[in-house]
Amino acid sequence: MPSPALPTGRVKAEALASRMDPRWGLPNTESHRDLHIWIIENLQMVPVPEPAYGNFFEKHCYVVLHVPQRLKATPGAPKDLHYWIGKMAGAGAEGAPGSLLQQLNEALGGAAVQHREVQGHESACFRSYFRSGIIYRKGGLASARKHVETNVYNIQRLLRIRGGKHVSATEVELSWHSFNKSDVFLLDLGRMMIQWNGPKASAAKKARGLFLTHSLRDRERGGRAQVSVVDDEAEATDLMEIMEAVLGHRVRNLHAAMPSKRMSELQKANVHLYQICQKSKDLVVQELSTCPLTQDLLQEENCYMLDQGSFKIYVWQGRLASLQDRGAAFRRALSFIQAKGYPSYTSVEVMDDGAESAGFKQLFRSWSGQQRKNKNLSGMGKLLQVKLDVGKLHSQPELAAQLRMVDDASGSVQVWCVQDSCRRPVDPKRHGQLCADCCYLVLYTYRRMGLTQHVLYLWQGLQATAHEISALRANAEELDLWYREALVQEHVTMGSEPPHFLAIFQGQLMIFQGRPSHSRKGHPAPAVSLFHIQGTDSYNTRTVEVPARASALNSNDVFLLVTANLCNLWFGKGCSGDQREMARTVVTIISREDMEIVLEGQEPPDFWEALGGQAPYSSNKRPPEDVCDFQPRLFECSCQAGPLVLTEVVFFSQEDLDEYDVMLLDAWQEIFLWMGAAASEWKQKAVAWGQEYLKTHPAGRSLATPIVLVKQGHEPPTFTGWFCSWDPYKWSSTQSYKEVVEGDLGAVSTISEITAEIVNFQLSRWPGNDRAGPLALRALKSSEDSSESWSSLSELGPRVGTGSRSTISRSTISRSTISRSTISSASSSSYQSSPRSLGSGGLPQEQLRHRAAKDLPEGVDPAHKEAYLSDSDFQDIFGKSKEEFYSMAKWRQQQEKQQLGFF
């Protein structure tokens, strides 16, 4: 059963803990969803019913708890606690989240990241919970109690839909003045929902708006409302007539939409770390460092504030920090925001030591977590000592993603060298011999799930010119077109080759300096060459030519010195047996001369002479491989109005990939750029976006990190493995936006039916309702003067049936099944009532109750007899106000009217 209400002003951790399910650390509810939401009413936390999730009333605050379903049974599983503040919630709501969330966090056993959210500026984490979108609803306590009432059809409202990957809908004035050229608007008429797309709205906006519209229809109307779309007003004349019946005739041109303020990646890169502490009565904030930050700056006995500009303020609390410091985290963050002059809606995120969010960790150069110290998933050497099982890599894409191996590298290989803007095939005998001042295309072909797959590596040497790099990409595009855009393209920089690229050449990858080994004409070999051999097996070995001097040596590795007279294989004291064994196989490829083994410290004189004499070189023991506890992160890319803007999608899944998207998946060791089928216009910019992301990343990422371009329907297992589940047939069964729109045209109601409902709605809603259409609203504005009010209503009456553009044209009505005279008689009988009788506060109930239509006073609509009661009589008879009555479902209204003699 639902969790009981909690007094927010004096929440006790013990009281909340007693209401927790001991197995999950969650409130005792029958739901097993990831999400739990409470609304704050009268200083109490009241559970929100699941059908209302995603609806937020602007006069209230909410508490949202999220625990990923798959992690609920895990001790210390990550949780997220959010305190959401509506824009009309009042000043007192600003400082409320601190103590409440802190006590809730303690009751949940800690390990919860606490967030402060402000309406319209929610964090990506918060928005990710509501895939169909967030609905901002007007009203406060009285309306909030209803949350969402299903199957209510007597409604008229206008929603403006905007946003990126996760849209939001805001209830706006029911008028043409609310419209603009770039956004999507939803006119909700109860039984009919009309989505109007601005002429400059993108295809992605339209599709996401339609997704939200369908979600509203299914949740609030049980899927029984008709959805129609206006993409072109000239082609949707019937729908436009309905809209004008509600909104009136549009007399002015649409205005441009106000651009939303979104921070670019360059702005987010400005990071500062502060230590905060209380000394006597003073709060001391001391700046420690700017980016790139290191994890060792955080000490467990202190609290720290990480400032990412007006984008977000993080507060990190050490495990030994005092309770006083922990309780003041939000208050201090808000004071810091005010002192810095940041907007009041700046996001705040508070976390404990050991419960850091993925976004926080990635602001540091590296991050080691306790859970990962015993799980070295990046230990390629150990994992690849046994021959890779292709079947396992294909059936377990998560393994392929962690190892960065699409298969065991046993497929076919083609290599081209890009010279003079053309690609020249390389002799298969010299496939692994590359040159540092050239660029190469390496096409790898393999089979997976019975289908032929391709990966095209674009390898660029460190000495390659900008012209050669440009020619490399142009030739890659030609190949991609030849293969019908089915190639996965991976951009690789010399020295940062991914494991699969190395495995392709079976330990025989050799990179020469200054001369292409496959075309030696005009490039005489130097007198002395020194090669650095790195690797322990055929899956991870590369050989790179380095300057022939003693300072290039390293005690941890193997080097090969080649001159006209000698060939020395030098073993450093710190190299392993596997390194030595692998080096022996490489030597035969580089030199045919007799090889001599030289051990470090036992070098003959001619060895040093060939290197120009002895010199200091690195001899320190190589530190163990740094294992970073970074989680993959998914971002939506956008640059519609200037610089690149990335919006994170937290808790992502395949469902977050749409055909209009360009998505960036940061797997830390490589960057994936996924392109939807309808996003090909951004193909030329996608790789540049990946490079900009690396360049502006606060952690100081390497610009040589491989960038992989993936197209919809051709995803390799190294990409799909980062998703919890993957359906390879999803794209073939998903309907496009056009198909969804066409599917909504199946059962179009006649114009007359919709018009009749609009007339009835405006009639039934006139008593004290602020959501009626423009006609009723104009009448209500002058209701203080009864004679003026009803004379204006009397003037408005005939317009409903005369075919004016403010309602329905005569030609439209003549085409419909309802006649013009029917609407005219209904409207005139509805609106041309006696000013004298109604001006005194309504008709006596004896003249209305249990009366047949022929016995009613002149001008009374038999279908709405109750509307002619005074407010006090209505309250006495029905036990509720007129506003509450007309907010009920239609069938409930009819039932009560029948029981009370007004049917």
mmCIF file with all atom_site columns, N, CA and C in Angstrom, residues 256-304:
data_model
loop_
_atom_site.group_PDB
_atom_site.id
_atom_site.type_symbol
_atom_site.label_atom_id
_atom_site.label_alt_id
_atom_site.label_comp_id
_atom_site.label_asym_id
_atom_site.label_entity_id
_atom_site.label_seq_id
_atom_site.pdbx_PDB_ins_code
_atom_site.Cartn_x
_atom_site.Cartn_y
_atom_site.Cartn_z
_atom_site.occupancy
_atom_site.B_iso_or_equiv
_atom_site.pdbx_formal_charge
_atom_site.auth_seq_id
_atom_site.auth_comp_id
_atom_site.auth_asym_id
_atom_site.auth_atom_id
_atom_site.pdbx_PDB_model_num
ATOM 1   N N  . ALA A 1 256 ? 8.818  34.596 -33.966 1.00 0.00 ? 256 ALA A N  1
ATOM 2   C CA . ALA A 1 256 ? 9.888  33.602 -33.803 1.00 0.00 ? 256 ALA A CA 1
ATOM 3   C C  . ALA A 1 256 ? 9.979  33.183 -32.341 1.00 0.00 ? 256 ALA A C  1
ATOM 4   N N  . ALA A 1 257 ? 10.385 31.943 -32.110 1.00 0.00 ? 257 ALA A N  1
ATOM 5   C CA . ALA A 1 257 ? 10.509 31.430 -30.745 1.00 0.00 ? 257 ALA A CA 1
ATOM 6   C C  . ALA A 1 257 ? 11.736 32.020 -30.070 1.00 0.00 ? 257 ALA A C  1
ATOM 7   N N  . MET A 1 258 ? 11.627 32.260 -28.778 1.00 0.00 ? 258 MET A N  1
ATOM 8   C CA . MET A 1 258 ? 12.775 32.718 -28.004 1.00 0.00 ? 258 MET A CA 1
ATOM 9   C C  . MET A 1 258 ? 13.749 31.549 -27.857 1.00 0.00 ? 258 MET A C  1
ATOM 10  N N  . PRO A 1 259 ? 15.014 31.721 -28.257 1.00 0.00 ? 259 PRO A N  1
ATOM 11  C CA . PRO A 1 259 ? 15.964 30.604 -28.142 1.00 0.00 ? 259 PRO A CA 1
ATOM 12  C C  . PRO A 1 259 ? 16.215 30.243 -26.686 1.00 0.00 ? 259 PRO A C  1
ATOM 13  N N  . SER A 1 260 ? 16.265 28.950 -26.420 1.00 0.00 ? 260 SER A N  1
ATOM 14  C CA . SER A 1 260 ? 16.533 28.492 -25.054 1.00 0.00 ? 260 SER A CA 1
ATOM 15  C C  . SER A 1 260 ? 18.022 28.626 -24.762 1.00 0.00 ? 260 SER A C  1
ATOM 16  N N  . LYS A 1 261 ? 18.332 28.972 -23.515 1.00 0.00 ? 261 LYS A N  1
ATOM 17  C CA . LYS A 1 261 ? 19.721 29.152 -23.116 1.00 0.00 ? 261 LYS A CA 1
ATOM 18  C C  . LYS A 1 261 ? 20.320 27.802 -22.752 1.00 0.00 ? 261 LYS A C  1
ATOM 19  N N  . ARG A 1 262 ? 21.275 27.351 -23.548 1.00 0.00 ? 262 ARG A N  1
ATOM 20  C CA . ARG A 1 262 ? 21.926 26.072 -23.282 1.00 0.00 ? 262 ARG A CA 1
ATOM 21  C C  . ARG A 1 262 ? 23.429 26.283 -23.331 1.00 0.00 ? 262 ARG A C  1
ATOM 22  N N  . MET A 1 263 ? 24.127 25.715 -22.363 1.00 0.00 ? 263 MET A N  1
ATOM 23  C CA . MET A 1 263 ? 25.570 25.920 -22.253 1.00 0.00 ? 263 MET A CA 1
ATOM 24  C C  . MET A 1 263 ? 26.320 25.035 -23.227 1.00 0.00 ? 263 MET A C  1
ATOM 25  N N  . SER A 1 264 ? 27.325 25.607 -23.866 1.00 0.00 ? 264 SER A N  1
ATOM 26  C CA . SER A 1 264 ? 28.171 24.834 -24.768 1.00 0.00 ? 264 SER A CA 1
ATOM 27  C C  . SER A 1 264 ? 29.183 24.031 -23.963 1.00 0.00 ? 264 SER A C  1
ATOM 28  N N  . GLU A 1 265 ? 29.854 23.103 -24.644 1.00 0.00 ? 265 GLU A N  1
ATOM 29  C CA . GLU A 1 265 ? 30.856 22.276 -23.966 1.00 0.00 ? 265 GLU A CA 1
ATOM 30  C C  . GLU A 1 265 ? 32.038 23.103 -23.488 1.00 0.00 ? 265 GLU A C  1
ATOM 31  N N  . LEU A 1 266 ? 32.364 24.166 -24.224 1.00 0.00 ? 266 LEU A N  1
ATOM 32  C CA . LEU A 1 266 ? 33.472 25.025 -23.812 1.00 0.00 ? 266 LEU A CA 1
ATOM 33  C C  . LEU A 1 266 ? 33.141 25.730 -22.502 1.00 0.00 ? 266 LEU A C  1
ATOM 34  N N  . GLN A 1 267 ? 31.882 26.140 -22.337 1.00 0.00 ? 267 GLN A N  1
ATOM 35  C CA . GLN A 1 267 ? 31.482 26.797 -21.090 1.00 0.00 ? 267 GLN A CA 1
ATOM 36  C C  . GLN A 1 267 ? 31.499 25.814 -19.917 1.00 0.00 ? 267 GLN A C  1
ATOM 37  N N  . LYS A 1 268 ? 31.132 24.562 -20.182 1.00 0.00 ? 268 LYS A N  1
ATOM 38  C CA . LYS A 1 268 ? 31.117 23.560 -19.116 1.00 0.00 ? 268 LYS A CA 1
ATOM 39  C C  . LYS A 1 268 ? 32.524 23.143 -18.702 1.00 0.00 ? 268 LYS A C  1
ATOM 40  N N  . ALA A 1 269 ? 33.524 23.441 -19.544 1.00 0.00 ? 269 ALA A N  1
ATOM 41  C CA . ALA A 1 269 ? 34.888 22.990 -19.266 1.00 0.00 ? 269 ALA A CA 1
ATOM 42  C C  . ALA A 1 269 ? 35.569 23.822 -18.183 1.00 0.00 ? 269 ALA A C  1
ATOM 43  N N  . ASN A 1 270 ? 34.963 24.947 -17.804 1.00 0.00 ? 270 ASN A N  1
ATOM 44  C CA . ASN A 1 270 ? 35.562 25.833 -16.800 1.00 0.00 ? 270 ASN A CA 1
ATOM 45  C C  . ASN A 1 270 ? 35.217 25.325 -15.403 1.00 0.00 ? 270 ASN A C  1
ATOM 46  N N  . VAL A 1 271 ? 36.120 24.523 -14.818 1.00 0.00 ? 271 VAL A N  1
ATOM 47  C CA . VAL A 1 271 ? 35.844 23.824 -13.565 1.00 0.00 ? 271 VAL A CA 1
ATOM 48  C C  . VAL A 1 271 ? 36.808 24.307 -12.475 1.00 0.00 ? 271 VAL A C  1
ATOM 49  N N  . HIS A 1 272 ? 36.269 24.540 -11.281 1.00 0.00 ? 272 HIS A N  1
ATOM 50  C CA . HIS A 1 272 ? 37.087 24.950 -10.132 1.00 0.00 ? 272 HIS A CA 1
ATOM 51  C C  . HIS A 1 272 ? 36.688 24.107 -8.923  1.00 0.00 ? 272 HIS A C  1
ATOM 52  N N  . LEU A 1 273 ? 37.689 23.677 -8.139  1.00 0.00 ? 273 LEU A N  1
ATOM 53  C CA . LEU A 1 273 ? 37.448 22.888 -6.939  1.00 0.00 ? 273 LEU A CA 1
ATOM 54  C C  . LEU A 1 273 ? 37.741 23.734 -5.706  1.00 0.00 ? 273 LEU A C  1
ATOM 55  N N  . TYR A 1 274 ? 36.796 23.765 -4.755  1.00 0.00 ? 274 TYR A N  1
ATOM 56  C CA . TYR A 1 274 ? 36.935 24.538 -3.524  1.00 0.00 ? 274 TYR A CA 1
ATOM 57  C C  . TYR A 1 274 ? 36.805 23.611 -2.320  1.00 0.00 ? 274 TYR A C  1
ATOM 58  N N  . GLN A 1 275 ? 37.564 23.901 -1.274  1.00 0.00 ? 275 GLN A N  1
ATOM 59  C CA . GLN A 1 275 ? 37.359 23.238 0.006   1.00 0.00 ? 275 GLN A CA 1
ATOM 60  C C  . GLN A 1 275 ? 36.521 24.168 0.872   1.00 0.00 ? 275 GLN A C  1
ATOM 61  N N  . ILE A 1 276 ? 35.504 23.608 1.522   1.00 0.00 ? 276 ILE A N  1
ATOM 62  C CA . ILE A 1 276 ? 34.632 24.427 2.355   1.00 0.00 ? 276 ILE A CA 1
ATOM 63  C C  . ILE A 1 276 ? 34.698 23.909 3.787   1.00 0.00 ? 276 ILE A C  1
ATOM 64  N N  . CYS A 1 277 ? 34.796 24.827 4.730   1.00 0.00 ? 277 CYS A N  1
ATOM 65  C CA . CYS A 1 277 ? 34.852 24.445 6.141   1.00 0.00 ? 277 CYS A CA 1
ATOM 66  C C  . CYS A 1 277 ? 34.331 25.597 6.995   1.00 0.00 ? 277 CYS A C  1
ATOM 67  N N  . GLN A 1 278 ? 33.915 25.251 8.190   1.00 0.00 ? 278 GLN A N  1
ATOM 68  C CA . GLN A 1 278 ? 33.390 26.238 9.127   1.00 0.00 ? 278 GLN A CA 1
ATOM 69  C C  . GLN A 1 278 ? 34.451 26.543 10.172  1.00 0.00 ? 278 GLN A C  1
ATOM 70  N N  . LYS A 1 279 ? 34.843 27.787 10.266  1.00 0.00 ? 279 LYS A N  1
ATOM 71  C CA . LYS A 1 279 ? 35.795 28.222 11.287  1.00 0.00 ? 279 LYS A CA 1
ATOM 72  C C  . LYS A 1 279 ? 35.105 29.254 12.159  1.00 0.00 ? 279 LYS A C  1
ATOM 73  N N  . SER A 1 280 ? 34.851 28.847 13.390  1.00 0.00 ? 280 SER A N  1
ATOM 74  C CA . SER A 1 280 ? 34.090 29.684 14.306  1.00 0.00 ? 280 SER A CA 1
ATOM 75  C C  . SER A 1 280 ? 32.725 29.949 13.672  1.00 0.00 ? 280 SER A C  1
ATOM 76  N N  . LYS A 1 281 ? 32.372 31.198 13.478  1.00 0.00 ? 281 LYS A N  1
ATOM 77  C CA . LYS A 1 281 ? 31.085 31.522 12.861  1.00 0.00 ? 281 LYS A CA 1
ATOM 78  C C  . LYS A 1 281 ? 31.212 31.808 11.373  1.00 0.00 ? 281 LYS A C  1
ATOM 79  N N  . ASP A 1 282 ? 32.403 31.686 10.855  1.00 0.00 ? 282 ASP A N  1
ATOM 80  C CA . ASP A 1 282 ? 32.640 32.044 9.463   1.00 0.00 ? 282 ASP A CA 1
ATOM 81  C C  . ASP A 1 282 ? 32.751 30.795 8.591   1.00 0.00 ? 282 ASP A C  1
ATOM 82  N N  . LEU A 1 283 ? 32.200 30.887 7.399   1.00 0.00 ? 283 LEU A N  1
ATOM 83  C CA . LEU A 1 283 ? 32.330 29.827 6.405   1.00 0.00 ? 283 LEU A CA 1
ATOM 84  C C  . LEU A 1 283 ? 33.507 30.168 5.497   1.00 0.00 ? 283 LEU A C  1
ATOM 85  N N  . VAL A 1 284 ? 34.478 29.272 5.431   1.00 0.00 ? 284 VAL A N  1
ATOM 86  C CA . VAL A 1 284 ? 35.681 29.504 4.638   1.00 0.00 ? 284 VAL A CA 1
ATOM 87  C C  . VAL A 1 284 ? 35.601 28.672 3.358   1.00 0.00 ? 284 VAL A C  1
ATOM 88  N N  . VAL A 1 285 ? 35.735 29.340 2.223   1.00 0.00 ? 285 VAL A N  1
ATOM 89  C CA . VAL A 1 285 ? 35.728 28.678 0.912   1.00 0.00 ? 285 VAL A CA 1
ATOM 90  C C  . VAL A 1 285 ? 37.083 28.957 0.259   1.00 0.00 ? 285 VAL A C  1
ATOM 91  N N  . GLN A 1 286 ? 37.887 27.916 0.107   1.00 0.00 ? 286 GLN A N  1
ATOM 92  C CA . GLN A 1 286 ? 39.253 28.067 -0.407  1.00 0.00 ? 286 GLN A CA 1
ATOM 93  C C  . GLN A 1 286 ? 39.402 27.315 -1.725  1.00 0.00 ? 286 GLN A C  1
ATOM 94  N N  . GLU A 1 287 ? 39.816 28.019 -2.773  1.00 0.00 ? 287 GLU A N  1
ATOM 95  C CA . GLU A 1 287 ? 40.013 27.367 -4.064  1.00 0.00 ? 287 GLU A CA 1
ATOM 96  C C  . GLU A 1 287 ? 41.280 26.517 -4.027  1.00 0.00 ? 287 GLU A C  1
ATOM 97  N N  . LEU A 1 288 ? 41.129 25.243 -4.488  1.00 0.00 ? 288 LEU A N  1
ATOM 98  C CA . LEU A 1 288 ? 42.256 24.319 -4.463  1.00 0.00 ? 288 LEU A CA 1
ATOM 99  C C  . LEU A 1 288 ? 42.885 24.130 -5.829  1.00 0.00 ? 288 LEU A C  1
ATOM 100 N N  . SER A 1 289 ? 42.047 24.010 -6.865  1.00 0.00 ? 289 SER A N  1
ATOM 101 C CA . SER A 1 289 ? 42.609 23.665 -8.165  1.00 0.00 ? 289 SER A CA 1
ATOM 102 C C  . SER A 1 289 ? 41.588 23.945 -9.262  1.00 0.00 ? 289 SER A C  1
ATOM 103 N N  . THR A 1 290 ? 42.098 24.035 -10.470 1.00 0.00 ? 290 THR A N  1
ATOM 104 C CA . THR A 1 290 ? 41.259 24.084 -11.663 1.00 0.00 ? 290 THR A CA 1
ATOM 105 C C  . THR A 1 290 ? 41.551 22.839 -12.480 1.00 0.00 ? 290 THR A C  1
ATOM 106 N N  . CYS A 1 291 ? 40.823 22.663 -13.562 1.00 0.00 ? 291 CYS A N  1
ATOM 107 C CA . CYS A 1 291 ? 40.992 21.442 -14.352 1.00 0.00 ? 291 CYS A CA 1
ATOM 108 C C  . CYS A 1 291 ? 42.362 21.421 -15.054 1.00 0.00 ? 291 CYS A C  1
ATOM 109 N N  . PRO A 1 292 ? 42.918 20.222 -15.276 1.00 0.00 ? 292 PRO A N  1
ATOM 110 C CA . PRO A 1 292 ? 42.352 18.920 -14.928 1.00 0.00 ? 292 PRO A CA 1
ATOM 111 C C  . PRO A 1 292 ? 42.571 18.584 -13.452 1.00 0.00 ? 292 PRO A C  1
ATOM 112 N N  . LEU A 1 293 ? 41.532 18.021 -12.848 1.00 0.00 ? 293 LEU A N  1
ATOM 113 C CA . LEU A 1 293 ? 41.555 17.692 -11.427 1.00 0.00 ? 293 LEU A CA 1
ATOM 114 C C  . LEU A 1 293 ? 42.017 16.250 -11.221 1.00 0.00 ? 293 LEU A C  1
ATOM 115 N N  . THR A 1 294 ? 42.574 15.989 -10.039 1.00 0.00 ? 294 THR A N  1
ATOM 116 C CA . THR A 1 294 ? 42.971 14.626 -9.681  1.00 0.00 ? 294 THR A CA 1
ATOM 117 C C  . THR A 1 294 ? 42.214 14.187 -8.444  1.00 0.00 ? 294 THR A C  1
ATOM 118 N N  . GLN A 1 295 ? 41.950 12.900 -8.331  1.00 0.00 ? 295 GLN A N  1
ATOM 119 C CA . GLN A 1 295 ? 41.116 12.370 -7.256  1.00 0.00 ? 295 GLN A CA 1
ATOM 120 C C  . GLN A 1 295 ? 41.745 12.559 -5.880  1.00 0.00 ? 295 GLN A C  1
ATOM 121 N N  . ASP A 1 296 ? 43.070 12.582 -5.822  1.00 0.00 ? 296 ASP A N  1
ATOM 122 C CA . ASP A 1 296 ? 43.723 12.678 -4.518  1.00 0.00 ? 296 ASP A CA 1
ATOM 123 C C  . ASP A 1 296 ? 43.531 14.042 -3.854  1.00 0.00 ? 296 ASP A C  1
ATOM 124 N N  . LEU A 1 297 ? 42.924 15.004 -4.548  1.00 0.00 ? 297 LEU A N  1
ATOM 125 C CA . LEU A 1 297 ? 42.626 16.300 -3.943  1.00 0.00 ? 297 LEU A CA 1
ATOM 126 C C  . LEU A 1 297 ? 41.507 16.191 -2.904  1.00 0.00 ? 297 LEU A C  1
ATOM 127 N N  . LEU A 1 298 ? 40.684 15.138 -3.026  1.00 0.00 ? 298 LEU A N  1
ATOM 128 C CA . LEU A 1 298 ? 39.547 14.962 -2.127  1.00 0.00 ? 298 LEU A CA 1
ATOM 129 C C  . LEU A 1 298 ? 39.969 14.149 -0.910  1.00 0.00 ? 298 LEU A C  1
ATOM 130 N N  . GLN A 1 299 ? 39.891 14.749 0.259   1.00 0.00 ? 299 GLN A N  1
ATOM 131 C CA . GLN A 1 299 ? 40.258 14.086 1.512   1.00 0.00 ? 299 GLN A CA 1
ATOM 132 C C  . GLN A 1 299 ? 38.990 13.725 2.276   1.00 0.00 ? 299 GLN A C  1
ATOM 133 N N  . GLU A 1 300 ? 38.951 12.525 2.863   1.00 0.00 ? 300 GLU A N  1
ATOM 134 C CA . GLU A 1 300 ? 37.725 11.986 3.428   1.00 0.00 ? 300 GLU A CA 1
ATOM 135 C C  . GLU A 1 300 ? 37.218 12.734 4.655   1.00 0.00 ? 300 GLU A C  1
ATOM 136 N N  . GLU A 1 301 ? 38.041 13.569 5.271   1.00 0.00 ? 301 GLU A N  1
ATOM 137 C CA . GLU A 1 301 ? 37.584 14.285 6.469   1.00 0.00 ? 301 GLU A CA 1
ATOM 138 C C  . GLU A 1 301 ? 37.004 15.666 6.120   1.00 0.00 ? 301 GLU A C  1
ATOM 139 N N  . ASN A 1 302 ? 36.985 16.027 4.852   1.00 0.00 ? 302 ASN A N  1
ATOM 140 C CA . ASN A 1 302 ? 36.567 17.370 4.458   1.00 0.00 ? 302 ASN A CA 1
ATOM 141 C C  . ASN A 1 302 ? 35.367 17.334 3.505   1.00 0.00 ? 302 ASN A C  1
ATOM 142 N N  . CYS A 1 303 ? 34.814 18.522 3.257   1.00 0.00 ? 303 CYS A N  1
ATOM 143 C CA . CYS A 1 303 ? 33.761 18.708 2.245   1.00 0.00 ? 303 CYS A CA 1
ATOM 144 C C  . CYS A 1 303 ? 34.292 19.642 1.159   1.00 0.00 ? 303 CYS A C  1
ATOM 145 N N  . TYR A 1 304 ? 33.874 19.399 -0.065  1.00 0.00 ? 304 TYR A N  1
ATOM 146 C CA . TYR A 1 304 ? 34.373 20.168 -1.194  1.00 0.00 ? 304 TYR A CA 1
ATOM 147 C C  . TYR A 1 304 ? 33.222 20.595 -2.093  1.00 0.00 ? 304 TYR A C  1
#
